[in-house]
PDB file of C-alpha atoms in Angstrom:
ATOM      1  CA  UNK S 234      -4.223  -8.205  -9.262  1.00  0.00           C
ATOM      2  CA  UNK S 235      -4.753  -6.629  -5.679  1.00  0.00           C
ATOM      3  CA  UNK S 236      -8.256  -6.816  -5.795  1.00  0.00           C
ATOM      4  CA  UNK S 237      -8.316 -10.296  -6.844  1.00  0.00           C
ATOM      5  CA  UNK S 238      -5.171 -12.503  -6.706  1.00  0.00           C
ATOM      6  CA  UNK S 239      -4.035 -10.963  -3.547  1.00  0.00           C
ATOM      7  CA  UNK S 240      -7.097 -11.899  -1.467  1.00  0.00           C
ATOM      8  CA  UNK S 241      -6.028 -15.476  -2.113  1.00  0.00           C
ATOM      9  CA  UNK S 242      -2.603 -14.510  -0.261  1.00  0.00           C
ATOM     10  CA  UNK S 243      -2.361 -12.155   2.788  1.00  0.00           C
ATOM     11  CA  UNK S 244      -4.714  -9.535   1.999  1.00  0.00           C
ATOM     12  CA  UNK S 245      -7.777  -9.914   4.668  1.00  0.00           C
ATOM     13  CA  UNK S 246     -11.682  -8.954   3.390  1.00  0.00           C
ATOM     14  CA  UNK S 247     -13.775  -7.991   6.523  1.00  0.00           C
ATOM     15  CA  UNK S 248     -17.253  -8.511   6.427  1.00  0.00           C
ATOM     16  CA  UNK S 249     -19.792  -7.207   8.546  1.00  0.00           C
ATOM     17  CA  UNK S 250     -21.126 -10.688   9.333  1.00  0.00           C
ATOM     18  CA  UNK S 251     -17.632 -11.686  10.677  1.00  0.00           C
ATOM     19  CA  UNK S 252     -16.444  -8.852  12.411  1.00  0.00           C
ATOM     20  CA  UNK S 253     -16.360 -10.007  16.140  1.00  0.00           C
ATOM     21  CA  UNK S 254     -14.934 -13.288  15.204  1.00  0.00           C
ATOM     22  CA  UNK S 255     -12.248 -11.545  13.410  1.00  0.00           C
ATOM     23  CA  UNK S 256      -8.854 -11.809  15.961  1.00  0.00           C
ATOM     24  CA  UNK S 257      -6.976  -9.126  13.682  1.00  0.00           C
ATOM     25  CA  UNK S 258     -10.267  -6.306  13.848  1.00  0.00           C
ATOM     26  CA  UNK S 259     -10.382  -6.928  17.796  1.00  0.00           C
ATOM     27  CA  UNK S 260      -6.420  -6.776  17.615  1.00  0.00           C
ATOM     28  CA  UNK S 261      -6.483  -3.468  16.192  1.00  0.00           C
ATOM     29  CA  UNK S 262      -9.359  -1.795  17.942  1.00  0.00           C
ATOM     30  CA  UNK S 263      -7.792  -2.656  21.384  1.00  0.00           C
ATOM     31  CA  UNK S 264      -4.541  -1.157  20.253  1.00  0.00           C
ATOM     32  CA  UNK S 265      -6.426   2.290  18.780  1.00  0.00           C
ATOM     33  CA  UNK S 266      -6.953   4.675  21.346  1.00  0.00           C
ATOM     34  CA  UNK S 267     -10.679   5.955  20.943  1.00  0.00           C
ATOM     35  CA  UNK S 268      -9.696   9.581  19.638  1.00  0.00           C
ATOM     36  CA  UNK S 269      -7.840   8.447  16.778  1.00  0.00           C
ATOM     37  CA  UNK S 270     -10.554   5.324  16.106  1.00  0.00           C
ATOM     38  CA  UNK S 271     -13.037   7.731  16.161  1.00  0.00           C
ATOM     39  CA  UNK S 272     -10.732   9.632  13.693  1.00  0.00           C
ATOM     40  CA  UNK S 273     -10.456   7.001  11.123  1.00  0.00           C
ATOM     41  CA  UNK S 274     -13.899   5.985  11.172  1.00  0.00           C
ATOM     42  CA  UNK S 275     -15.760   9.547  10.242  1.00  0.00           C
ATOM     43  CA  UNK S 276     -12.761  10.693   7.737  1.00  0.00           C
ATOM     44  CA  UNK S 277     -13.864  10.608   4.539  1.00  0.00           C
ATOM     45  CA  UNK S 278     -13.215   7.641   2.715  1.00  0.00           C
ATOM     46  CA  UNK S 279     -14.285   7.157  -1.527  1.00  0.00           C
ATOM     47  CA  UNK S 280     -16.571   4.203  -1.655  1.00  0.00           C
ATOM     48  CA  UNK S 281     -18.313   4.550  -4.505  1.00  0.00           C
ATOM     49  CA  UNK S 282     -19.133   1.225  -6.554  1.00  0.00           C
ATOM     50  CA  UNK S 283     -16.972   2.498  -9.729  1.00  0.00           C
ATOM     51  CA  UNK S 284     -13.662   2.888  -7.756  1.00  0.00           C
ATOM     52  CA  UNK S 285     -14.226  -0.624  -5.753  1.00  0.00           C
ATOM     53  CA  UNK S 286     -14.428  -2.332  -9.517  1.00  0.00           C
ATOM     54  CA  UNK S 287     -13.739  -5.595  -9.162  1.00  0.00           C
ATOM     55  CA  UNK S 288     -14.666  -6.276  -5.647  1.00  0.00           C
ATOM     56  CA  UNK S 289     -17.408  -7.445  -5.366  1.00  0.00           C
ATOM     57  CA  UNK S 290     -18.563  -5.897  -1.807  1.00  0.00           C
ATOM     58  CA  UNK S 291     -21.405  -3.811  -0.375  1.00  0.00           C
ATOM     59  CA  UNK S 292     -20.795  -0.271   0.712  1.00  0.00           C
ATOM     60  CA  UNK S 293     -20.870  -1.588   4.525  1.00  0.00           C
ATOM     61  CA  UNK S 294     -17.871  -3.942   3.361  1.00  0.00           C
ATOM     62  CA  UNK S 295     -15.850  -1.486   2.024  1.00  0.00           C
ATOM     63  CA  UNK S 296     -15.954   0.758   4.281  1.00  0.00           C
ATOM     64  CA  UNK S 297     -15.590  -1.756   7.279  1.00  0.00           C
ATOM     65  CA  UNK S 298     -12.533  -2.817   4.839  1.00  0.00           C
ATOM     66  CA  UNK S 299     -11.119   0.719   4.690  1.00  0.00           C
ATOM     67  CA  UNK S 300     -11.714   1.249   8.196  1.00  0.00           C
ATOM     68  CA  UNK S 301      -9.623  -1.448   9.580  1.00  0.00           C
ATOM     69  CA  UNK S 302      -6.699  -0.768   6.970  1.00  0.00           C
ATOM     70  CA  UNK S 303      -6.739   2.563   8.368  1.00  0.00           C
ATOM     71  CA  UNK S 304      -6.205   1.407  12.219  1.00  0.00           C
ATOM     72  CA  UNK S 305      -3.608  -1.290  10.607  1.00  0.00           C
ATOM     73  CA  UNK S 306      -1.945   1.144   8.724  1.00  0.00           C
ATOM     74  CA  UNK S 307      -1.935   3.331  12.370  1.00  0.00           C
ATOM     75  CA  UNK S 308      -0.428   0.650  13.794  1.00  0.00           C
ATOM     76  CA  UNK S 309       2.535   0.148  11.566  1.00  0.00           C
ATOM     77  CA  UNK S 310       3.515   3.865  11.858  1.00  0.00           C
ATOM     78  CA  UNK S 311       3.664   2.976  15.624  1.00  0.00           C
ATOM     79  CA  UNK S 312       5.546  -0.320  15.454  1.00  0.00           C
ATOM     80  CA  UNK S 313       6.626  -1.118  12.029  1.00  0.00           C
ATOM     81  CA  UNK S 314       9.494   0.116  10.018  1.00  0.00           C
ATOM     82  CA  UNK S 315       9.028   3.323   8.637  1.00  0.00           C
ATOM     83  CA  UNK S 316      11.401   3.153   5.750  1.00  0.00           C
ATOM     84  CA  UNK S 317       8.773   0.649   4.675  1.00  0.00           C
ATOM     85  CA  UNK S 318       5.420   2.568   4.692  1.00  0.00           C
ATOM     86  CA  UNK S 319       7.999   5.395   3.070  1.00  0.00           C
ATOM     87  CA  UNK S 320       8.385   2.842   0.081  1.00  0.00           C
ATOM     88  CA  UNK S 321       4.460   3.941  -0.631  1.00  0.00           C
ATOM     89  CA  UNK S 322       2.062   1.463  -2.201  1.00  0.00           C
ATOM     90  CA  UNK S 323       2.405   0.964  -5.953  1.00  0.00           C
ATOM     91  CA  UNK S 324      -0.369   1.634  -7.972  1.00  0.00           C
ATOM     92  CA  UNK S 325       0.533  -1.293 -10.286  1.00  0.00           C
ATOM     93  CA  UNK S 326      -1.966  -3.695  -9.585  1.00  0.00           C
ATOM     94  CA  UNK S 327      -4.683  -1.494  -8.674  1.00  0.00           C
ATOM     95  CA  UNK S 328      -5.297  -1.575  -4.955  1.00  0.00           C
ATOM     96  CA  UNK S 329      -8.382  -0.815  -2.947  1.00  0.00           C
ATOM     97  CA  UNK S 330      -8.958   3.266  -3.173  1.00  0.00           C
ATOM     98  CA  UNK S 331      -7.948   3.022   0.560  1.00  0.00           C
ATOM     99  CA  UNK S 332      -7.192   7.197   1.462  1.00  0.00           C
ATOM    100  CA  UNK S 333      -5.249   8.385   4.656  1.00  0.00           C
ATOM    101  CA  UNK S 334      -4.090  11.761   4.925  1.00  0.00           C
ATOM    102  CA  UNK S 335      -4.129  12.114   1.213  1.00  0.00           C
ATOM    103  CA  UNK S 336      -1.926   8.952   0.717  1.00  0.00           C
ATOM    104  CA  UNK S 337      -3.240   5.498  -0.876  1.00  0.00           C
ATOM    105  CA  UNK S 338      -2.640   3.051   2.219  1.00  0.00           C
ATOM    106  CA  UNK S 339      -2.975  -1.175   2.338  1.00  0.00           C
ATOM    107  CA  UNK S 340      -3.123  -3.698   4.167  1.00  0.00           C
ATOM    108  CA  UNK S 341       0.015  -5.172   2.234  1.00  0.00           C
ATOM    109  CA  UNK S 342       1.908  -2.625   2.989  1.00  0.00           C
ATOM    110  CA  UNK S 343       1.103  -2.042   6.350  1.00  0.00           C
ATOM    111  CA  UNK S 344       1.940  -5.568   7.327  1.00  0.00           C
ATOM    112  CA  UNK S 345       5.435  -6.099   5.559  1.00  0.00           C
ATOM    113  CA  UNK S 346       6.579  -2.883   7.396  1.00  0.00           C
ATOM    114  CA  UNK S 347       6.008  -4.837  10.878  1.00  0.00           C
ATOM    115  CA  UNK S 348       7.433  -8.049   9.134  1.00  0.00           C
ATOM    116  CA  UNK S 349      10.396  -5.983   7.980  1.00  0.00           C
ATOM    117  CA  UNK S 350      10.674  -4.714  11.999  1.00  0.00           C
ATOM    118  CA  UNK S 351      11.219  -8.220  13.209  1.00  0.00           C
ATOM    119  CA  UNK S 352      13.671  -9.297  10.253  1.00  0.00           C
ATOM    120  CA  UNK S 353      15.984  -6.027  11.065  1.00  0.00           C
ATOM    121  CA  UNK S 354      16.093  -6.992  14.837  1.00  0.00           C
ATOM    122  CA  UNK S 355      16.835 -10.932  13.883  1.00  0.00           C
ATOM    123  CA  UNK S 356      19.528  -9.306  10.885  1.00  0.00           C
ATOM    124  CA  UNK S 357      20.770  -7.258  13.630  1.00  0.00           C
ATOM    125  CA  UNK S 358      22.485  -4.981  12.305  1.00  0.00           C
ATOM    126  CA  UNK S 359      23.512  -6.799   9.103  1.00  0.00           C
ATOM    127  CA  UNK S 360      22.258  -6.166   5.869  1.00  0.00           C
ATOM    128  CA  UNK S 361      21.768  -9.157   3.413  1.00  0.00           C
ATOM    129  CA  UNK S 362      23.457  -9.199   0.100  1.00  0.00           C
ATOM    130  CA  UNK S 363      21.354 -12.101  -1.258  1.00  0.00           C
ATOM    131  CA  UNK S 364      17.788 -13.102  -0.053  1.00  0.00           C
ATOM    132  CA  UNK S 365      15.782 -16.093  -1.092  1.00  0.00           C
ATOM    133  CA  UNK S 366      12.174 -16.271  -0.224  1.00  0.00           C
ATOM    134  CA  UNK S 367       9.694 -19.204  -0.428  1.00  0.00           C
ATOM    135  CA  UNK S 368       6.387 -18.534  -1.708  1.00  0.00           C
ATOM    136  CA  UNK S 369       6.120 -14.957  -2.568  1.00  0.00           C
ATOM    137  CA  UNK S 370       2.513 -14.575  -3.491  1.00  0.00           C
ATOM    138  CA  UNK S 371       2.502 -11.657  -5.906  1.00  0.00           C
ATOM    139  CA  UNK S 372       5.544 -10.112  -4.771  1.00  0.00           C
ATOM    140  CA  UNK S 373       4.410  -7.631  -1.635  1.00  0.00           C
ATOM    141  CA  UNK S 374       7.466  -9.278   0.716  1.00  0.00           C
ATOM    142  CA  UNK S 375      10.238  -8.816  -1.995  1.00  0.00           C
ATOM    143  CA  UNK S 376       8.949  -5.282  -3.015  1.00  0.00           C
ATOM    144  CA  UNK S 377       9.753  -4.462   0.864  1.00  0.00           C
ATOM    145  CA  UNK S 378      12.832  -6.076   1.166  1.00  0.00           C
ATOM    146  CA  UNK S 379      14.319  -4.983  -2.556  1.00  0.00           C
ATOM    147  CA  UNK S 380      13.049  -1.411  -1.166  1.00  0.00           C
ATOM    148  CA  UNK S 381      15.149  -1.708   2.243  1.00  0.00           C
ATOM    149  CA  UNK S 382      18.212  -3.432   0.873  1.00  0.00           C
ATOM    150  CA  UNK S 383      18.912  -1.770  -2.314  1.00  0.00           C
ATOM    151  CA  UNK S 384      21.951  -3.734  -3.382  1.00  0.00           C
ATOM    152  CA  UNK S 385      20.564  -7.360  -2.579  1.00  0.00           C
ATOM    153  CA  UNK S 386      19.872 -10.104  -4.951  1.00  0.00           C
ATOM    154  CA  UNK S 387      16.423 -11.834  -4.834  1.00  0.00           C
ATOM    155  CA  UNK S 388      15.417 -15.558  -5.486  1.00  0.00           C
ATOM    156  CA  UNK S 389      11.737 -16.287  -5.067  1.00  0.00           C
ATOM    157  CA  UNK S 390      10.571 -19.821  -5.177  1.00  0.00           C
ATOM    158  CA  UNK S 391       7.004 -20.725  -5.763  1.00  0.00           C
ATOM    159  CA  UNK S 392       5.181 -22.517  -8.121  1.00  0.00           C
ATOM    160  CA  UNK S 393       2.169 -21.321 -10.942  1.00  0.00           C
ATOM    161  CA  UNK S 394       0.576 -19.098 -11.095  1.00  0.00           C
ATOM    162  CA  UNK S 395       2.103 -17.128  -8.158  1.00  0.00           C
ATOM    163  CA  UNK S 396       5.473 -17.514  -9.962  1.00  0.00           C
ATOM    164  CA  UNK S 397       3.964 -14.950 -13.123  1.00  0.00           C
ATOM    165  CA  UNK S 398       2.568 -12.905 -10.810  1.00  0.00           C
ATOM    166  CA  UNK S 399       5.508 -12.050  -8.985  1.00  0.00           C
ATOM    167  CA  UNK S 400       7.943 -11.769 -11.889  1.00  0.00           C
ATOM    168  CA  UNK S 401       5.460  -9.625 -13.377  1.00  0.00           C
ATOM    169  CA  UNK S 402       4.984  -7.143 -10.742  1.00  0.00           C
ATOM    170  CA  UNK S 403       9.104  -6.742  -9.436  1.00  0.00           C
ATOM    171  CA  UNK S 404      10.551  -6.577 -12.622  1.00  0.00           C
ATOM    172  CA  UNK S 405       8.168  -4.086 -13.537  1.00  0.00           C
ATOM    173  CA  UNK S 406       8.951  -2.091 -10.540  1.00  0.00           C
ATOM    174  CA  UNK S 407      12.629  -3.291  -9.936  1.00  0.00           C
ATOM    175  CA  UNK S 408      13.653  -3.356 -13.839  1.00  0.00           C
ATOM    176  CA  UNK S 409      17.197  -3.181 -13.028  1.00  0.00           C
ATOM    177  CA  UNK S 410      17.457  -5.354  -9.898  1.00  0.00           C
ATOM    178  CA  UNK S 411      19.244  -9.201  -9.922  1.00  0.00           C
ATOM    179  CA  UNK S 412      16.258 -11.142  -9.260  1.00  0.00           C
ATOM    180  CA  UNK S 413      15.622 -15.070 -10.053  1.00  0.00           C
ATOM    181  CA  UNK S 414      12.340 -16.763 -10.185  1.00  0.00           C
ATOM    182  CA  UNK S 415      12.234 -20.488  -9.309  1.00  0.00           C
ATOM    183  CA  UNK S 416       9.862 -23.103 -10.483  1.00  0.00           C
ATOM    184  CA  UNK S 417       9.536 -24.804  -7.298  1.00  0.00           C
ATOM    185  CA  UNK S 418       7.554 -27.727  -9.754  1.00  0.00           C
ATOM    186  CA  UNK S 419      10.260 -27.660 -12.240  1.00  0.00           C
ATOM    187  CA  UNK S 420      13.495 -26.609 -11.341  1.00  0.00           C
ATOM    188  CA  UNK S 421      16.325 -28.412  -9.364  1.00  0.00           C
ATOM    189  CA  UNK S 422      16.555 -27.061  -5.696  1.00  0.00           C
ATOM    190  CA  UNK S 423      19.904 -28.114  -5.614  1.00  0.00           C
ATOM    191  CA  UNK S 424      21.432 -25.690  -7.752  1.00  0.00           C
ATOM    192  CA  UNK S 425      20.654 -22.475  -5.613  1.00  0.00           C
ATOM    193  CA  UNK S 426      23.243 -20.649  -4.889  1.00  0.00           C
ATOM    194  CA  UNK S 427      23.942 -19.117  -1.384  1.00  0.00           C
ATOM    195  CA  UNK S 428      22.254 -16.521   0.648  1.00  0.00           C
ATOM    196  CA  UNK S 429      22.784 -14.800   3.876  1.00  0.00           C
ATOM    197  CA  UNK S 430      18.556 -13.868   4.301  1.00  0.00           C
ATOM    198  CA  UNK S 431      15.529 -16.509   3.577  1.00  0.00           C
ATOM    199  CA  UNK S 432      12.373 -15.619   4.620  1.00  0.00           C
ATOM    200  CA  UNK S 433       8.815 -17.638   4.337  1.00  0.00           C
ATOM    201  CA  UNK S 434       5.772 -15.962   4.903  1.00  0.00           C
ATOM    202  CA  UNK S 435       2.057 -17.304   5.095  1.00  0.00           C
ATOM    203  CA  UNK S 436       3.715 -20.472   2.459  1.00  0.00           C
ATOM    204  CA  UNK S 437       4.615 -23.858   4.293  1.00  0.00           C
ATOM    205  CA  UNK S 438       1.571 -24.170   6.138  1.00  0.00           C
ATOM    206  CA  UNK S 439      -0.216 -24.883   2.813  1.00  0.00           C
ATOM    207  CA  UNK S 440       2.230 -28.130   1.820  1.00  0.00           C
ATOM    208  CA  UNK S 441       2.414 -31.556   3.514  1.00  0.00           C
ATOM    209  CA  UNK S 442       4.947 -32.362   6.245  1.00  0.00           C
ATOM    210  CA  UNK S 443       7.040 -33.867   3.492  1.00  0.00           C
ATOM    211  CA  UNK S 444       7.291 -30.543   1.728  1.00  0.00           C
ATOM    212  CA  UNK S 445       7.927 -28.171   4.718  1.00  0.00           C
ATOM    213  CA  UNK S 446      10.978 -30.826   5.329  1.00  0.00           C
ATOM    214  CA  UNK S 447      12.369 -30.341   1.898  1.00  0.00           C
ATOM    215  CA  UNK S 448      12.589 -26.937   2.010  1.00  0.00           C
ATOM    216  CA  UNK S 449      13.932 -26.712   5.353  1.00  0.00           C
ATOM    217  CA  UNK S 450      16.976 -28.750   4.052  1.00  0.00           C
ATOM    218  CA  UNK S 451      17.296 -26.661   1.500  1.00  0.00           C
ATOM    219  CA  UNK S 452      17.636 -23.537   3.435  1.00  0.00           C
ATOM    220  CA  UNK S 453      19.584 -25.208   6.123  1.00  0.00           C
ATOM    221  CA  UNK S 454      22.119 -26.119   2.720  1.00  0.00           C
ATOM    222  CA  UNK S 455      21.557 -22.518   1.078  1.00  0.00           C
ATOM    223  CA  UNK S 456      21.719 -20.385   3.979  1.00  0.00           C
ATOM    224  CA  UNK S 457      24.323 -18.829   5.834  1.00  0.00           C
ATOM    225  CA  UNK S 458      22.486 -15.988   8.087  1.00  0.00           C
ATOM    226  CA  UNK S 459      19.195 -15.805   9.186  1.00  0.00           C
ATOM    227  CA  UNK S 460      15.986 -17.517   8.575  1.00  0.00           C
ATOM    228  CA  UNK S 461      12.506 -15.385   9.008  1.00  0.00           C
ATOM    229  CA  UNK S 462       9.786 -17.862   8.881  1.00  0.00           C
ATOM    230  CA  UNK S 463       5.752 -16.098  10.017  1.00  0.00           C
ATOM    231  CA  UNK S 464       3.470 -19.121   9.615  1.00  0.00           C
ATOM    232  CA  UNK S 465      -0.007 -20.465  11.188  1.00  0.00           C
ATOM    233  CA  UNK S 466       0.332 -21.423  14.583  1.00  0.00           C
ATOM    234  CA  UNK S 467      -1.849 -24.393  13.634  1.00  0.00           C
ATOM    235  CA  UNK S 468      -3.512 -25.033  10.603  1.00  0.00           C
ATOM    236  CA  UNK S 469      -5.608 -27.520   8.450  1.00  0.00           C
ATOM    237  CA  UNK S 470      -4.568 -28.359   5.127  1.00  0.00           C
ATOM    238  CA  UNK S 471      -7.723 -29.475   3.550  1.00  0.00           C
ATOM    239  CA  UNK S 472      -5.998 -30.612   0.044  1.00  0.00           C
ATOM    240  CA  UNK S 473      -3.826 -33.147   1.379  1.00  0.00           C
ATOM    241  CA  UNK S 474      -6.036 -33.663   4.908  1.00  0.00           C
ATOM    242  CA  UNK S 475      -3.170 -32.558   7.488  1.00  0.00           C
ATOM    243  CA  UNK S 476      -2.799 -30.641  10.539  1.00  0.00           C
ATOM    244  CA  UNK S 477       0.355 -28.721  10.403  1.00  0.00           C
ATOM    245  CA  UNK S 478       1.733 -27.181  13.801  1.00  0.00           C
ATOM    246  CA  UNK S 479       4.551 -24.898  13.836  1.00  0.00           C
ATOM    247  CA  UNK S 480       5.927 -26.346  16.907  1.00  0.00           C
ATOM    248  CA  UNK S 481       6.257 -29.287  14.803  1.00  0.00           C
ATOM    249  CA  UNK S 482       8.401 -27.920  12.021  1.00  0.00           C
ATOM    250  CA  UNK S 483      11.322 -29.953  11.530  1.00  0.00           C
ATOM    251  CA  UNK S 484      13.901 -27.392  12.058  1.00  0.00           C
ATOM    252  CA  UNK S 485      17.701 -28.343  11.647  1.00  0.00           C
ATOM    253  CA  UNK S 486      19.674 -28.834  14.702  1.00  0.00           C
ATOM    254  CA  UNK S 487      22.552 -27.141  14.013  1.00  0.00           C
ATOM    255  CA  UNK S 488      19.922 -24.137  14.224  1.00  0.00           C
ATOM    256  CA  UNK S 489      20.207 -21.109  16.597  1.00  0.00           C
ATOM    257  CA  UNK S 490      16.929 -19.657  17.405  1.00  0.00           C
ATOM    258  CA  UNK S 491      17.018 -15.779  18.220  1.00  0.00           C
ATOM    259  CA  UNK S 492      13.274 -14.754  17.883  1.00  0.00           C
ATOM    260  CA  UNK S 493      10.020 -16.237  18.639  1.00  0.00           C
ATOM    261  CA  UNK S 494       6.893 -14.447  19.175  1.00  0.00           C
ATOM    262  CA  UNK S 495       3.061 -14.374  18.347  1.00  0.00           C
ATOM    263  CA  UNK S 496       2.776 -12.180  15.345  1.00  0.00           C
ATOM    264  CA  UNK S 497       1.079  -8.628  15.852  1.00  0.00           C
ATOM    265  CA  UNK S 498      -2.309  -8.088  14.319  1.00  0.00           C
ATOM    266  CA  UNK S 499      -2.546 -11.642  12.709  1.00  0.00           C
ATOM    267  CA  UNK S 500      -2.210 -13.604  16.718  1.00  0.00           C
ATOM    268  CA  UNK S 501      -2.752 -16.668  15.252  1.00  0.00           C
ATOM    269  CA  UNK S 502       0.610 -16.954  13.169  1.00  0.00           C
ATOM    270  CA  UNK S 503       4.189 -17.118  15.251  1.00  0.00           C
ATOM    271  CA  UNK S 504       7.024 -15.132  13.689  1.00  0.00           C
ATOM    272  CA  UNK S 505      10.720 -16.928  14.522  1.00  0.00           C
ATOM    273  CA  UNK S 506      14.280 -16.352  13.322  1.00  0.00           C
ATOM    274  CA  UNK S 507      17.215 -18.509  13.611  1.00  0.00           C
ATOM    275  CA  UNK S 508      21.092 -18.174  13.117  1.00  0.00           C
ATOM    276  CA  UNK S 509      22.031 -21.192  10.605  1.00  0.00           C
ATOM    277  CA  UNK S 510      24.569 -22.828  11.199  1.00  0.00           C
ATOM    278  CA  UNK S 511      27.692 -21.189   9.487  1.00  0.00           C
ATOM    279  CA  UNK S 512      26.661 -17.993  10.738  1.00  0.00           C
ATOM    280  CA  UNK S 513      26.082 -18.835  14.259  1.00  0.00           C
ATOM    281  CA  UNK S 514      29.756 -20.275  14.456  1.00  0.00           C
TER     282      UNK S 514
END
């Protein structure tokens, strides 16, 4: 599942070919200070064609890809949360043989632990009893979030096969957790009960304007707390043939914004948090 499905969702391939175009590599290299680049790049690293199985990539690419989880995975021990990166990556799933300091590392990982940075400073101080996220992928977000708030519920909406994927992998790590999984193609919206944490990451860029309205009305009706949404700053949606802005998102008036920022690592996405209604008064 890592080594496939979740290069479909927010795990990045780097490829030789690519590398200066890359915003996220030249992020991270002009973050890395040169000892501890030079560090990452000559420790050992396994890259032998049996343990990559099922990635299709050249020994260059993986160890260009296991290079720049390393200076990622740096990066989040400077700036991310560390009871995060403390969760440790599950092996379910079978991620890239990525080895730092004796420790399997990802990209997944490494990335929800600086989402999970910006969602404690919009929570401020409050910890959520009930979180509902849209679009989950395989699960990476919620295994963060179940990880730093131990007696929330979880409601992920998403459609097939993302949906399997995600029920799959949390209940098999989370067996005794309150978490709901909603057919976003099937289900009624409507009945959702409330929450005081939503969060959307990498998801409404890929729907039409229509869409990213709908859901926004449902939050704005299920919500009473904050909203984390990290999405494309601008992007093309070549199934329906629509340019989607961020700027553009329809968000409800009675809305308090608290954060807004470019994203670390991935500058082409903006990260923003508002105070819904209820909870702002």
């Amino acid at each position: 599942m890592k080594r496939q499905q979740a290069l479909r969702y927010f795990t990045w391939q780097w490829k030789w070919r690519q590398l200066l175009g890359s915003e996220q590599f030249r992020f991270l290299l002009s973050h890395t200070p040169p000892t501890d680049l030079v560090r990452a790049m000559v420790t050992p690293q396994p890259l032998s064609k049996g343990l990559w199985h099922g990635l299709p990539w050249g020994r260059v690419d993986r160890w260009l890809y296991s290079l720049a989880t390393r200076l990622l995975w740096r990066y989040a021990r400077k700036n991310g949360d560390p009871d995060v990166l403390a969760l440790g990556e599950p092996a379910l799933g079978n991620p890239p043989p990525v080895i730092w300091r004796g420790t399997t590392i990802s990209q997944d990982l490494a990335n929800c632990s600086l989402e999970a940075e910006a969602i404690r400073r919009a929570l401020r101080g409050h910890e959520p009893t009930s979180i509902v996220e849209i679009g989950a992928g395989y699960g990476r977000t919620a295994y963060s979030l179940l990880g730093l708030f131990p007696q929330a519920r979880y409601t992920i909406i998403d459609i097939q096969p993302a949906l399997s994927l995600s029920r799959f992998y949390l209940t098999t790590l989370h067996p005794n957790r309150d978490i709901s999984f909603v057919d976003a193609a099937q289900d009624d919206l409507t009945d959702l009960s409330g929450a005081d944490l939503a969060v959307s990451i990498s998801s409404l860029h890929e729907m039409t304007p229509e869409q990213v309205a709908t859901y926004l009305q449902v939050l704005d009706r299920v919500v009473d707390g904050v909203v984390f949404l990290k999405q494309w700053r601008s992007w093309h949606n070549p199934v329906d043939d629509v340019v989607l802005s961020m700027d553009k998102y329809p968000i409800p008036v009675r809305w308090t914004s608290i954060l807004r920022e470019t994203a670390p690592v991935q500058t082409q996405f903006v990260q923003a948090a508002w105070l819904t209604r209820d909870a702002a008064e």
